[in-house]
mmCIF file of C-alpha atoms in Angstrom:
data_model
loop_
_atom_site.group_PDB
_atom_site.id
_atom_site.type_symbol
_atom_site.label_atom_id
_atom_site.label_comp_id
_atom_site.label_asym_id
_atom_site.label_seq_id
_atom_site.Cartn_x
_atom_site.Cartn_y
_atom_site.Cartn_z
ATOM 1 C CA MET H 115 202.243 5.519 -6.664
ATOM 2 C CA GLU H 116 198.323 5.893 -6.565
ATOM 3 C CA ASN H 117 197.611 2.480 -5.995
ATOM 4 C CA GLN H 118 199.900 2.783 -2.823
ATOM 5 C CA ALA H 119 198.048 5.144 -1.704
ATOM 6 C CA LEU H 120 194.234 3.431 -2.227
ATOM 7 C CA GLU H 121 195.783 0.149 -0.655
ATOM 8 C CA LEU H 122 196.384 2.797 2.457
ATOM 9 C CA HIS H 123 193.749 4.487 2.180
ATOM 10 C CA GLN H 124 191.863 0.239 2.557
ATOM 11 C CA VAL H 125 194.215 -0.076 6.008
ATOM 12 C CA ILE H 126 193.019 2.937 7.596
ATOM 13 C CA ASP H 127 189.354 2.312 6.896
ATOM 14 C CA ILE H 128 189.810 -1.482 8.045
ATOM 15 C CA PHE H 129 192.176 -0.162 11.495
ATOM 16 C CA ILE H 130 189.063 2.322 12.114
ATOM 17 C CA GLN H 131 186.190 -0.185 11.646
ATOM 18 C CA THR H 132 187.925 -2.565 14.799
ATOM 19 C CA THR H 133 186.035 -2.770 17.308
ATOM 20 C CA THR H 134 188.462 -3.760 20.572
ATOM 21 C CA MET H 135 191.312 -3.183 21.026
ATOM 22 C CA GLU H 136 193.221 -6.254 20.451
ATOM 23 C CA ALA H 137 190.960 -5.979 17.265
ATOM 24 C CA ALA H 138 193.017 -2.358 16.561
ATOM 25 C CA VAL H 139 196.343 -4.201 17.771
ATOM 26 C CA GLU H 140 195.929 -7.088 14.822
ATOM 27 C CA VAL H 141 195.370 -4.791 12.222
ATOM 28 C CA ILE H 142 198.396 -3.252 13.047
ATOM 29 C CA GLU H 143 201.212 -6.405 13.690
ATOM 30 C CA GLN H 144 199.614 -7.312 10.435
ATOM 31 C CA HIS H 145 199.660 -3.704 8.459
ATOM 32 C CA GLN H 146 203.179 -2.280 9.851
ATOM 33 C CA GLU H 147 202.270 0.517 7.244
ATOM 34 C CA LEU H 148 200.252 1.877 9.708
ATOM 35 C CA LEU H 149 203.308 2.789 11.589
ATOM 36 C CA THR H 150 204.896 5.380 9.349
ATOM 37 C CA ASP H 151 205.174 9.183 8.707
ATOM 38 C CA LYS H 152 202.653 8.662 5.168
ATOM 39 C CA ALA H 153 199.498 6.900 7.390
ATOM 40 C CA ASP H 154 199.879 9.348 10.462
ATOM 41 C CA ILE H 155 199.399 12.077 7.576
ATOM 42 C CA ALA H 156 196.905 9.991 6.010
ATOM 43 C CA PHE H 157 195.107 10.437 9.428
ATOM 44 C CA SER H 158 195.980 14.273 9.727
ATOM 45 C CA THR H 159 193.908 14.425 6.052
ATOM 46 C CA ILE H 160 191.359 12.621 7.389
ATOM 47 C CA ILE H 161 190.710 14.094 10.651
ATOM 48 C CA TYR H 162 191.115 18.130 8.699
ATOM 49 C CA ASN H 163 188.607 16.970 6.058
ATOM 50 C CA ALA H 164 186.189 15.362 8.976
ATOM 51 C CA ARG H 165 186.616 18.457 10.213
ATOM 52 C CA GLN H 166 185.912 21.174 7.571
ATOM 53 C CA GLN H 167 182.589 19.434 7.239
ATOM 54 C CA GLY H 168 181.572 20.597 10.462
ATOM 55 C CA HIS H 169 181.233 16.205 12.046
ATOM 56 C CA GLU H 170 183.229 16.924 14.925
ATOM 57 C CA THR H 171 182.722 14.028 16.911
ATOM 58 C CA THR H 172 183.619 11.701 14.287
ATOM 59 C CA ALA H 173 187.019 13.754 13.594
ATOM 60 C CA GLN H 174 187.761 13.380 17.667
ATOM 61 C CA ALA H 175 186.930 9.714 17.232
ATOM 62 C CA LEU H 176 189.694 9.849 14.270
ATOM 63 C CA ASP H 177 192.389 11.642 16.587
ATOM 64 C CA GLU H 178 191.897 9.004 19.143
ATOM 65 C CA ARG H 179 192.857 6.495 17.173
ATOM 66 C CA ARG H 180 195.497 7.997 16.008
ATOM 67 C CA ASP H 181 197.069 8.057 19.481
ATOM 68 C CA PHE H 182 197.193 5.181 19.651
ATOM 69 C CA ILE H 183 197.929 4.334 16.388
ATOM 70 C CA ARG H 184 201.614 6.928 17.702
ATOM 71 C CA SER H 185 201.240 5.472 21.454
ATOM 72 C CA ILE H 186 201.993 2.103 19.572
ATOM 73 C CA ARG H 187 205.016 3.107 17.224
ATOM 74 C CA GLU H 188 206.554 5.114 20.272
ATOM 75 C CA GLU H 189 206.632 2.253 21.891
ATOM 76 C CA LYS H 190 207.905 -0.029 19.169
ATOM 77 C CA THR H 191 210.928 2.699 18.509
ATOM 78 C CA ASN H 192 211.791 2.793 22.381
ATOM 79 C CA PHE H 193 212.605 -1.107 22.096
#
């Protein structure tokens, strides 16, 4: 299980490092686990930790990335 959590965090890191919307969508398509509740919780934890460390700008950027994933997740569940 610890291995799976590490893998999810690695996938989140890959997603965070994308520089275009197209690249972000490609990562999501390749790693559907980003659309899970578990990934959403992991994102929330990362955002919370960034805020706790005083990195508000980073937290806001991560929040936008999480919202992007949530919008794709919602689109997929509506079809």
